[in-house]
PDB file of C-alpha atoms and ligand atoms in Angstrom:
ATOM      1  CA  MET O   7       0.007   0.010  -0.005  1.00 98.00           C
ATOM      2  CA  PHE O   8       1.375   3.361  -1.111  1.00 98.00           C
ATOM      3  CA  ILE O   9      -0.025   6.345   0.772  1.00 99.00           C
ATOM      4  CA  THR O  10       0.714  10.045   0.084  1.00 99.00           C
ATOM      5  CA  PHE O  11      -0.050  13.313   1.823  1.00 98.00           C
ATOM      6  CA  GLU O  12      -0.603  16.432  -0.305  1.00 98.00           C
ATOM      7  CA  GLY O  13      -1.686  20.004   0.287  1.00 97.00           C
ATOM      8  CA  ILE O  14      -0.320  23.524   0.578  1.00 95.00           C
ATOM      9  CA  ASP O  15       2.693  24.482   2.637  1.00 93.00           C
ATOM     10  CA  GLY O  16       1.993  24.379   6.366  1.00 93.00           C
ATOM     11  CA  SER O  17      -1.203  22.361   6.046  1.00 96.00           C
ATOM     12  CA  GLY O  18       0.052  19.689   8.463  1.00 97.00           C
ATOM     13  CA  LYS O  19       1.209  16.995   6.035  1.00 98.00           C
ATOM     14  CA  SER O  20       4.445  16.139   7.895  1.00 97.00           C
ATOM     15  CA  THR O  21       2.653  16.031  11.245  1.00 98.00           C
ATOM     16  CA  GLN O  22      -0.101  13.783   9.929  1.00 98.00           C
ATOM     17  CA  ALA O  23       2.244  11.509   7.984  1.00 98.00           C
ATOM     18  CA  ARG O  24       4.205  10.908  11.176  1.00 98.00           C
ATOM     19  CA  LEU O  25       1.063  10.265  13.260  1.00 98.00           C
ATOM     20  CA  LEU O  26      -0.321   7.843  10.673  1.00 98.00           C
ATOM     21  CA  ALA O  27       2.994   5.972  10.586  1.00 98.00           C
ATOM     22  CA  GLU O  28       2.839   5.659  14.416  1.00 98.00           C
ATOM     23  CA  HIS O  29      -0.804   4.464  14.262  1.00 98.00           C
ATOM     24  CA  LEU O  30      -0.072   1.786  11.632  1.00 98.00           C
ATOM     25  CA  ARG O  31       3.127   0.588  13.374  1.00 98.00           C
ATOM     26  CA  ALA O  32       1.186   0.221  16.601  1.00 98.00           C
ATOM     27  CA  LYS O  33      -1.193  -2.084  14.703  1.00 97.00           C
ATOM     28  CA  GLY O  34       1.767  -4.226  13.641  1.00 98.00           C
ATOM     29  CA  HIS O  35       2.398  -2.982  10.111  1.00 98.00           C
ATOM     30  CA  GLU O  36       5.866  -2.355   8.733  1.00 98.00           C
ATOM     31  CA  VAL O  37       5.910   1.242   7.625  1.00 98.00           C
ATOM     32  CA  VAL O  38       8.428   3.301   5.646  1.00 98.00           C
ATOM     33  CA  LEU O  39       7.878   7.040   6.245  1.00 98.00           C
ATOM     34  CA  THR O  40       9.502   9.177   3.579  1.00 98.00           C
ATOM     35  CA  ARG O  41       9.177  12.579   1.882  1.00 98.00           C
ATOM     36  CA  GLU O  42       9.616  14.561  -1.318  1.00 98.00           C
ATOM     37  CA  PRO O  43      11.511  16.306  -2.622  1.00 97.00           C
ATOM     38  CA  GLY O  44      14.071  13.928  -1.190  1.00 98.00           C
ATOM     39  CA  GLY O  45      13.631  10.566   0.500  1.00 98.00           C
ATOM     40  CA  SER O  46      16.862   9.040  -0.871  1.00 98.00           C
ATOM     41  CA  PRO O  47      20.429  10.372  -0.606  1.00 98.00           C
ATOM     42  CA  GLY O  48      20.536  11.535  -4.249  1.00 98.00           C
ATOM     43  CA  ALA O  49      17.114  13.101  -4.115  1.00 98.00           C
ATOM     44  CA  GLU O  50      17.998  14.932  -0.863  1.00 98.00           C
ATOM     45  CA  GLU O  51      20.866  16.569  -2.746  1.00 98.00           C
ATOM     46  CA  ILE O  52      18.394  17.756  -5.431  1.00 97.00           C
ATOM     47  CA  ARG O  53      16.100  18.965  -2.620  1.00 97.00           C
ATOM     48  CA  ARG O  54      18.711  21.568  -1.638  1.00 96.00           C
ATOM     49  CA  LEU O  55      18.911  22.839  -5.184  1.00 95.00           C
ATOM     50  CA  VAL O  56      15.150  23.342  -5.519  1.00 94.00           C
ATOM     51  CA  LEU O  57      14.191  24.590  -2.086  1.00 93.00           C
ATOM     52  CA  GLU O  58      16.904  27.088  -1.328  1.00 91.00           C
ATOM     53  CA  GLY O  59      17.739  30.414  -2.988  1.00 89.00           C
ATOM     54  CA  ASP O  60      15.789  32.978  -5.013  1.00 90.00           C
ATOM     55  CA  PRO O  61      12.236  32.193  -6.132  1.00 86.00           C
ATOM     56  CA  ASP O  62      13.337  32.852  -9.758  1.00 90.00           C
ATOM     57  CA  ARG O  63      16.409  30.591  -9.504  1.00 93.00           C
ATOM     58  CA  TRP O  64      14.832  27.987 -11.823  1.00 95.00           C
ATOM     59  CA  SER O  65      12.138  28.174 -14.456  1.00 94.00           C
ATOM     60  CA  ALA O  66       9.058  25.973 -14.042  1.00 94.00           C
ATOM     61  CA  GLU O  67      10.299  23.778 -16.905  1.00 96.00           C
ATOM     62  CA  THR O  68      13.696  23.198 -15.237  1.00 97.00           C
ATOM     63  CA  GLU O  69      11.925  22.449 -11.987  1.00 96.00           C
ATOM     64  CA  ILE O  70       9.840  19.776 -13.640  1.00 97.00           C
ATOM     65  CA  LEU O  71      13.030  18.011 -14.645  1.00 98.00           C
ATOM     66  CA  LEU O  72      14.668  18.423 -11.218  1.00 98.00           C
ATOM     67  CA  PHE O  73      11.631  17.210  -9.199  1.00 98.00           C
ATOM     68  CA  THR O  74      11.115  14.318 -11.596  1.00 98.00           C
ATOM     69  CA  ALA O  75      14.792  13.321 -11.365  1.00 98.00           C
ATOM     70  CA  ALA O  76      14.574  13.358  -7.614  1.00 98.00           C
ATOM     71  CA  ARG O  77      11.355  11.328  -7.700  1.00 98.00           C
ATOM     72  CA  ARG O  78      12.809   8.708 -10.023  1.00 98.00           C
ATOM     73  CA  ASP O  79      15.737   8.116  -7.656  1.00 98.00           C
ATOM     74  CA  HIS O  80      13.399   7.995  -4.666  1.00 98.00           C
ATOM     75  CA  LEU O  81      11.103   5.558  -6.473  1.00 98.00           C
ATOM     76  CA  GLU O  82      13.916   3.231  -7.601  1.00 98.00           C
ATOM     77  CA  ARG O  83      15.807   3.144  -4.342  1.00 98.00           C
ATOM     78  CA  VAL O  84      13.251   3.517  -1.586  1.00 98.00           C
ATOM     79  CA  ILE O  85       9.575   3.279  -2.612  1.00 98.00           C
ATOM     80  CA  GLU O  86       9.575   0.315  -4.973  1.00 98.00           C
ATOM     81  CA  PRO O  87      11.900  -1.906  -2.859  1.00 98.00           C
ATOM     82  CA  ALA O  88       9.764  -1.225   0.225  1.00 98.00           C
ATOM     83  CA  LEU O  89       6.478  -2.002  -1.526  1.00 98.00           C
ATOM     84  CA  ALA O  90       8.029  -5.162  -3.009  1.00 98.00           C
ATOM     85  CA  ALA O  91       8.977  -6.247   0.507  1.00 98.00           C
ATOM     86  CA  GLY O  92       5.312  -5.847   1.590  1.00 98.00           C
ATOM     87  CA  ARG O  93       5.781  -2.668   3.605  1.00 98.00           C
ATOM     88  CA  ILE O  94       3.409   0.278   3.724  1.00 98.00           C
ATOM     89  CA  VAL O  95       5.016   3.392   2.262  1.00 99.00           C
ATOM     90  CA  ILE O  96       3.852   6.833   3.461  1.00 99.00           C
ATOM     91  CA  SER O  97       5.264   9.758   1.512  1.00 98.00           C
ATOM     92  CA  ASP O  98       4.948  13.400   2.517  1.00 98.00           C
ATOM     93  CA  ARG O  99       4.236  14.758  -1.030  1.00 98.00           C
ATOM     94  CA  PHE O 100       4.641  12.910  -4.366  1.00 98.00           C
ATOM     95  CA  ALA O 101       3.730  13.520  -8.006  1.00 98.00           C
ATOM     96  CA  ASP O 102       0.549  15.503  -7.286  1.00 98.00           C
ATOM     97  CA  SER O 103       2.819  18.272  -5.908  1.00 98.00           C
ATOM     98  CA  THR O 104       4.518  18.561  -9.284  1.00 98.00           C
ATOM     99  CA  ARG O 105       1.148  18.579 -11.053  1.00 98.00           C
ATOM    100  CA  MET O 106       0.238  21.550  -8.845  1.00 97.00           C
ATOM    101  CA  TYR O 107       3.397  23.565  -8.158  1.00 94.00           C
ATOM    102  CA  GLN O 108       5.093  23.165 -11.543  1.00 96.00           C
ATOM    103  CA  GLY O 109       1.937  22.449 -13.511  1.00 96.00           C
ATOM    104  CA  LEU O 110      -0.050  25.481 -12.408  1.00 94.00           C
ATOM    105  CA  SER O 111       2.128  28.043 -10.690  1.00 87.00           C
ATOM    106  CA  ARG O 112       3.669  29.838 -13.692  1.00 87.00           C
ATOM    107  CA  GLY O 113       1.361  29.152 -16.619  1.00 89.00           C
ATOM    108  CA  ASP O 114      -0.249  25.900 -17.659  1.00 94.00           C
ATOM    109  CA  LEU O 115       2.364  23.166 -17.801  1.00 97.00           C
ATOM    110  CA  ARG O 116       0.178  20.348 -16.559  1.00 97.00           C
ATOM    111  CA  ALA O 117       0.376  18.408 -19.862  1.00 98.00           C
ATOM    112  CA  THR O 118       4.226  18.558 -19.751  1.00 98.00           C
ATOM    113  CA  VAL O 119       4.211  17.319 -16.136  1.00 98.00           C
ATOM    114  CA  ASP O 120       1.862  14.462 -17.028  1.00 98.00           C
ATOM    115  CA  THR O 121       3.930  13.417 -20.055  1.00 98.00           C
ATOM    116  CA  LEU O 122       7.165  13.287 -18.101  1.00 98.00           C
ATOM    117  CA  HIS O 123       5.406  11.482 -15.263  1.00 98.00           C
ATOM    118  CA  ALA O 124       4.106   8.803 -17.641  1.00 98.00           C
ATOM    119  CA  LEU O 125       7.569   8.381 -19.119  1.00 98.00           C
ATOM    120  CA  MET O 126       9.677   8.361 -15.968  1.00 98.00           C
ATOM    121  CA  ILE O 127       7.488   7.557 -12.933  1.00 98.00           C
ATOM    122  CA  GLY O 128       4.268   5.820 -14.041  1.00 98.00           C
ATOM    123  CA  ARG O 129       3.057   5.038 -10.558  1.00 98.00           C
ATOM    124  CA  GLU O 130       0.187   6.540  -8.604  1.00 98.00           C
ATOM    125  CA  PRO O 131      -0.476   6.123  -4.880  1.00 98.00           C
ATOM    126  CA  ASP O 132      -3.228   3.794  -3.670  1.00 98.00           C
ATOM    127  CA  LEU O 133      -4.480   6.448  -1.227  1.00 98.00           C
ATOM    128  CA  THR O 134      -3.827  10.217  -1.151  1.00 98.00           C
ATOM    129  CA  TYR O 135      -4.828  12.566   1.668  1.00 98.00           C
ATOM    130  CA  VAL O 136      -5.318  16.130   0.483  1.00 98.00           C
ATOM    131  CA  ILE O 137      -5.121  18.287   3.571  1.00 98.00           C
ATOM    132  CA  ASP O 138      -7.196  21.393   2.976  1.00 98.00           C
ATOM    133  CA  MET O 139      -6.290  24.564   4.784  1.00 94.00           C
ATOM    134  CA  ASP O 140      -6.763  28.313   4.635  1.00 94.00           C
ATOM    135  CA  PRO O 141      -3.779  29.605   2.616  1.00 93.00           C
ATOM    136  CA  GLU O 142      -2.906  32.473   4.983  1.00 92.00           C
ATOM    137  CA  LEU O 143      -2.980  30.141   7.995  1.00 92.00           C
ATOM    138  CA  GLY O 144      -0.857  27.555   6.120  1.00 91.00           C
ATOM    139  CA  LEU O 145       1.710  30.179   5.143  1.00 88.00           C
ATOM    140  CA  ALA O 146       1.880  31.537   8.722  1.00 89.00           C
ATOM    141  CA  ARG O 147       2.415  27.997  10.047  1.00 91.00           C
ATOM    142  CA  ALA O 148       5.063  27.200   7.426  1.00 87.00           C
ATOM    143  CA  ARG O 149       6.935  30.454   8.084  1.00 85.00           C
ATOM    144  CA  GLY O 150       6.755  29.731  11.828  1.00 86.00           C
ATOM    145  CA  ARG O 151       9.194  26.872  11.232  1.00 82.00           C
ATOM    146  CA  GLN O 152      11.926  29.344  10.179  1.00 72.00           C
ATOM    147  CA  GLY O 153      14.175  27.248   8.016  1.00 78.00           C
ATOM    148  CA  SER O 154      16.229  27.953   4.928  1.00 77.00           C
ATOM    149  CA  GLU O 155      13.877  25.997   2.597  1.00 79.00           C
ATOM    150  CA  GLU O 156      11.631  28.904   1.835  1.00 77.00           C
ATOM    151  CA  ARG O 157      11.866  29.250  -1.924  1.00 81.00           C
ATOM    152  CA  PHE O 158       8.230  28.330  -2.575  1.00 79.00           C
ATOM    153  CA  GLU O 159       6.927  30.060   0.518  1.00 76.00           C
ATOM    154  CA  ASP O 160       8.554  33.223  -0.856  1.00 76.00           C
ATOM    155  CA  PHE O 161       6.244  33.091  -3.853  1.00 78.00           C
ATOM    156  CA  GLY O 162       3.663  34.258  -1.279  1.00 81.00           C
ATOM    157  CA  ALA O 163      -0.049  34.015  -0.454  1.00 86.00           C
ATOM    158  CA  GLU O 164      -1.249  34.233  -4.035  1.00 89.00           C
ATOM    159  CA  LEU O 165       0.552  31.032  -4.993  1.00 90.00           C
ATOM    160  CA  GLN O 166      -0.836  29.337  -1.894  1.00 92.00           C
ATOM    161  CA  ARG O 167      -4.383  30.320  -2.883  1.00 94.00           C
ATOM    162  CA  LYS O 168      -3.872  28.975  -6.394  1.00 95.00           C
ATOM    163  CA  MET O 169      -2.408  25.737  -4.978  1.00 95.00           C
ATOM    164  CA  ARG O 170      -5.341  25.268  -2.585  1.00 97.00           C
ATOM    165  CA  ALA O 171      -7.886  25.532  -5.415  1.00 97.00           C
ATOM    166  CA  GLY O 172      -5.671  23.300  -7.555  1.00 97.00           C
ATOM    167  CA  PHE O 173      -5.457  20.574  -4.928  1.00 98.00           C
ATOM    168  CA  LEU O 174      -9.242  20.591  -4.436  1.00 98.00           C
ATOM    169  CA  SER O 175      -9.873  20.096  -8.172  1.00 97.00           C
ATOM    170  CA  LEU O 176      -7.123  17.474  -8.275  1.00 98.00           C
ATOM    171  CA  ALA O 177      -8.946  15.565  -5.515  1.00 98.00           C
ATOM    172  CA  ALA O 178     -12.083  15.562  -7.722  1.00 98.00           C
ATOM    173  CA  GLU O 179     -10.072  14.515 -10.781  1.00 98.00           C
ATOM    174  CA  PHE O 180      -8.572  11.534  -8.898  1.00 98.00           C
ATOM    175  CA  ALA O 181     -11.601  10.856  -6.711  1.00 98.00           C
ATOM    176  CA  GLY O 182     -10.854   7.165  -6.586  1.00 98.00           C
ATOM    177  CA  ARG O 183      -7.676   7.588  -4.460  1.00 98.00           C
ATOM    178  CA  CYS O 184      -8.009  11.074  -2.926  1.00 98.00           C
ATOM    179  CA  ARG O 185      -9.592  11.980   0.399  1.00 98.00           C
ATOM    180  CA  VAL O 186      -9.932  15.640   1.362  1.00 98.00           C
ATOM    181  CA  ILE O 187      -9.264  16.317   5.034  1.00 98.00           C
ATOM    182  CA  ASP O 188     -10.042  19.567   6.901  1.00 98.00           C
ATOM    183  CA  GLY O 189      -6.640  20.532   8.306  1.00 97.00           C
ATOM    184  CA  THR O 190      -7.753  23.530  10.346  1.00 96.00           C
ATOM    185  CA  ARG O 191      -8.733  21.405  13.378  1.00 96.00           C
ATOM    186  CA  ALA O 192      -6.562  20.196  16.230  1.00 96.00           C
ATOM    187  CA  PRO O 193      -3.862  17.705  15.109  1.00 97.00           C
ATOM    188  CA  GLU O 194      -5.388  14.780  16.999  1.00 98.00           C
ATOM    189  CA  LYS O 195      -8.825  15.362  15.428  1.00 98.00           C
ATOM    190  CA  VAL O 196      -7.302  15.407  11.956  1.00 98.00           C
ATOM    191  CA  ALA O 197      -5.257  12.299  12.817  1.00 98.00           C
ATOM    192  CA  ALA O 198      -8.369  10.387  13.913  1.00 98.00           C
ATOM    193  CA  ASP O 199      -9.978  10.944  10.499  1.00 98.00           C
ATOM    194  CA  VAL O 200      -6.772  10.005   8.714  1.00 98.00           C
ATOM    195  CA  ALA O 201      -6.374   6.802  10.735  1.00 98.00           C
ATOM    196  CA  ALA O 202     -10.010   5.731  10.165  1.00 98.00           C
ATOM    197  CA  ILE O 203      -9.644   6.082   6.409  1.00 98.00           C
ATOM    198  CA  ALA O 204      -6.390   4.084   6.344  1.00 98.00           C
ATOM    199  CA  ASP O 205      -7.879   1.345   8.563  1.00 98.00           C
ATOM    200  CA  ARG O 206     -10.838   1.006   6.153  1.00 98.00           C
ATOM    201  CA  ALA O 207      -8.538   0.951   3.134  1.00 97.00           C
ATOM    202  CA  LEU O 208      -6.358  -1.787   4.703  1.00 96.00           C
ATOM    203  CA  ALA O 209      -9.299  -3.930   5.870  1.00 93.00           C
TER     204      ALA O 209
HETATM  205  P1  LIG E 306       3.434  20.672   6.229  1.00 56.50           P
HETATM  206  O1  LIG E 306       4.247  19.451   6.251  1.00 56.50           O
HETATM  207  O2  LIG E 306       2.129  20.531   5.528  1.00 56.50           O
HETATM  208  O3  LIG E 306       4.181  21.904   5.803  1.00 56.50           O
HETATM  209  P2  LIG E 306       3.646  20.592   9.148  1.00 56.50           P
HETATM  210  O4  LIG E 306       3.126  19.287   9.625  1.00 56.50           O
HETATM  211  O5  LIG E 306       5.137  20.750   9.086  1.00 56.50           O
HETATM  212  O6  LIG E 306       2.975  20.962   7.738  1.00 56.50           O
HETATM  213  O7  LIG E 306       3.010  21.710  10.055  1.00 56.50           O
HETATM  214  C1  LIG E 306       3.389  23.096   9.940  1.00 56.50           C
HETATM  215  C2  LIG E 306       3.412  23.750  11.329  1.00 56.50           C
HETATM  216  O8  LIG E 306       2.072  23.793  11.865  1.00 56.50           O
HETATM  217  C3  LIG E 306       4.268  22.965  12.308  1.00 56.50           C
HETATM  218  O9  LIG E 306       4.895  23.899  13.165  1.00 56.50           O
HETATM  219  C4  LIG E 306       3.242  22.133  13.067  1.00 56.50           C
HETATM  220  O10 LIG E 306       3.682  21.840  14.378  1.00 56.50           O
HETATM  221  C5  LIG E 306       2.010  22.981  13.065  1.00 56.50           C
HETATM  222  N1  LIG E 306       0.769  22.184  12.956  1.00 56.50           N
HETATM  223  C6  LIG E 306       0.583  21.028  12.252  1.00 56.50           C
HETATM  224  N2  LIG E 306      -0.683  20.558  12.382  1.00 56.50           N
HETATM  225  C7  LIG E 306      -1.361  21.487  13.111  1.00 56.50           C
HETATM  226  C8  LIG E 306      -2.712  21.640  13.554  1.00 56.50           C
HETATM  227  N3  LIG E 306      -3.656  20.730  13.241  1.00 56.50           N
HETATM  228  N4  LIG E 306      -3.014  22.711  14.293  1.00 56.50           N
HETATM  229  C9  LIG E 306      -2.083  23.627  14.624  1.00 56.50           C
HETATM  230  N5  LIG E 306      -0.796  23.564  14.238  1.00 56.50           N
HETATM  231  C10 LIG E 306      -0.408  22.526  13.493  1.00 56.50           C
HETATM  232  P1  LIG E 307       7.853  20.483   1.737  1.00 56.50           P
HETATM  233  O1  LIG E 307       9.153  20.228   2.391  1.00 56.50           O
HETATM  234  O2  LIG E 307       6.775  19.433   1.807  1.00 56.50           O
HETATM  235  O3  LIG E 307       7.289  21.860   2.308  1.00 56.50           O
HETATM  236  P2  LIG E 307       6.113  22.193   3.293  1.00 56.50           P
HETATM  237  O4  LIG E 307       6.391  21.372   4.528  1.00 56.50           O
HETATM  238  O5  LIG E 307       6.247  23.657   3.491  1.00 56.50           O
HETATM  239  O6  LIG E 307       4.834  21.805   2.643  1.00 56.50           O
HETATM  240  O7  LIG E 307       8.055  20.901   0.227  1.00 56.50           O
HETATM  241  C1  LIG E 307       8.814  21.986  -0.092  1.00 56.50           C
HETATM  242  C2  LIG E 307       8.280  22.747  -1.252  1.00 56.50           C
HETATM  243  O8  LIG E 307       8.537  22.015  -2.473  1.00 56.50           O
HETATM  244  C3  LIG E 307       6.811  23.039  -1.217  1.00 56.50           C
HETATM  245  O9  LIG E 307       6.651  24.454  -1.276  1.00 56.50           O
HETATM  246  C4  LIG E 307       6.270  22.442  -2.469  1.00 56.50           C
HETATM  247  C5  LIG E 307       7.448  22.245  -3.349  1.00 56.50           C
HETATM  248  N1  LIG E 307       7.350  21.105  -4.275  1.00 56.50           N
HETATM  249  C6  LIG E 307       7.195  21.381  -5.647  1.00 56.50           C
HETATM  250  O10 LIG E 307       7.158  22.516  -6.047  1.00 56.50           O
HETATM  251  N2  LIG E 307       7.123  20.302  -6.523  1.00 56.50           N
HETATM  252  C7  LIG E 307       7.178  19.030  -6.123  1.00 56.50           C
HETATM  253  O11 LIG E 307       7.101  18.084  -6.930  1.00 56.50           O
HETATM  254  C8  LIG E 307       7.346  18.761  -4.693  1.00 56.50           C
HETATM  255  C9  LIG E 307       7.444  17.334  -4.205  1.00 56.50           C
HETATM  256  C10 LIG E 307       7.425  19.827  -3.840  1.00 56.50           C
END
């Protein structure tokens, strides 16, 4: 079972991915918790290139290549071996993030993203949580972490608003695997919904 968390910056994906991993491990499952961009040593090197520096450091087209290169390494070295060994893989972001951030943020490049995805990745999650959140609140939470990985946060609130709308329509487009979760509530309330959905999917 391959599970992903998607949503705007600061929506609580990392928190919920960790809580779901704890929940499933407590029930006896073997879980690999991972993230994108990154998740393998090579992909973590690419992560630094894409998340640090000026917002205009890379064009959207170059980013599609960089994120897809990172994903391919992550898929080959971490995700596919774990799934083949019967483990549950939980990834904090995956290809839907490229569909949104590179596909929508600076013009309509969704078809390019999908073509490269089909060519180089060709795998979709079994279950995707789309954590929905007010964009201003998400940005405030994300900025509260105060790291150096702020390249996308520096695109500002307008990008976050566009991404929120994009993720909601993506959830409708892939209704078979996507579940929209209200992320504005307390973490343990959100986690209870997330766990119930995973338990049903695994039953
Ligand atoms: P993401 O991975 O989507 O960027 P995080 O899980 O890192 O989100 O959460 C961003 C910040 O908001 C963190 O400081 C985290 O502790 C906090 N946070 C996460 N979930 C909640 C919640 N439900 N309510 C309030 N704060 C939260
Ligand atoms: P992440 O570390 O998940 O940030 P956050 O915790 O703030 O949500 O991801 C960093 C940024 O990378 C985020 O702003 C979204 C962006 N991103 C893309 O633009 N394309 C992608 O394919 C991925 C995986 C992430």
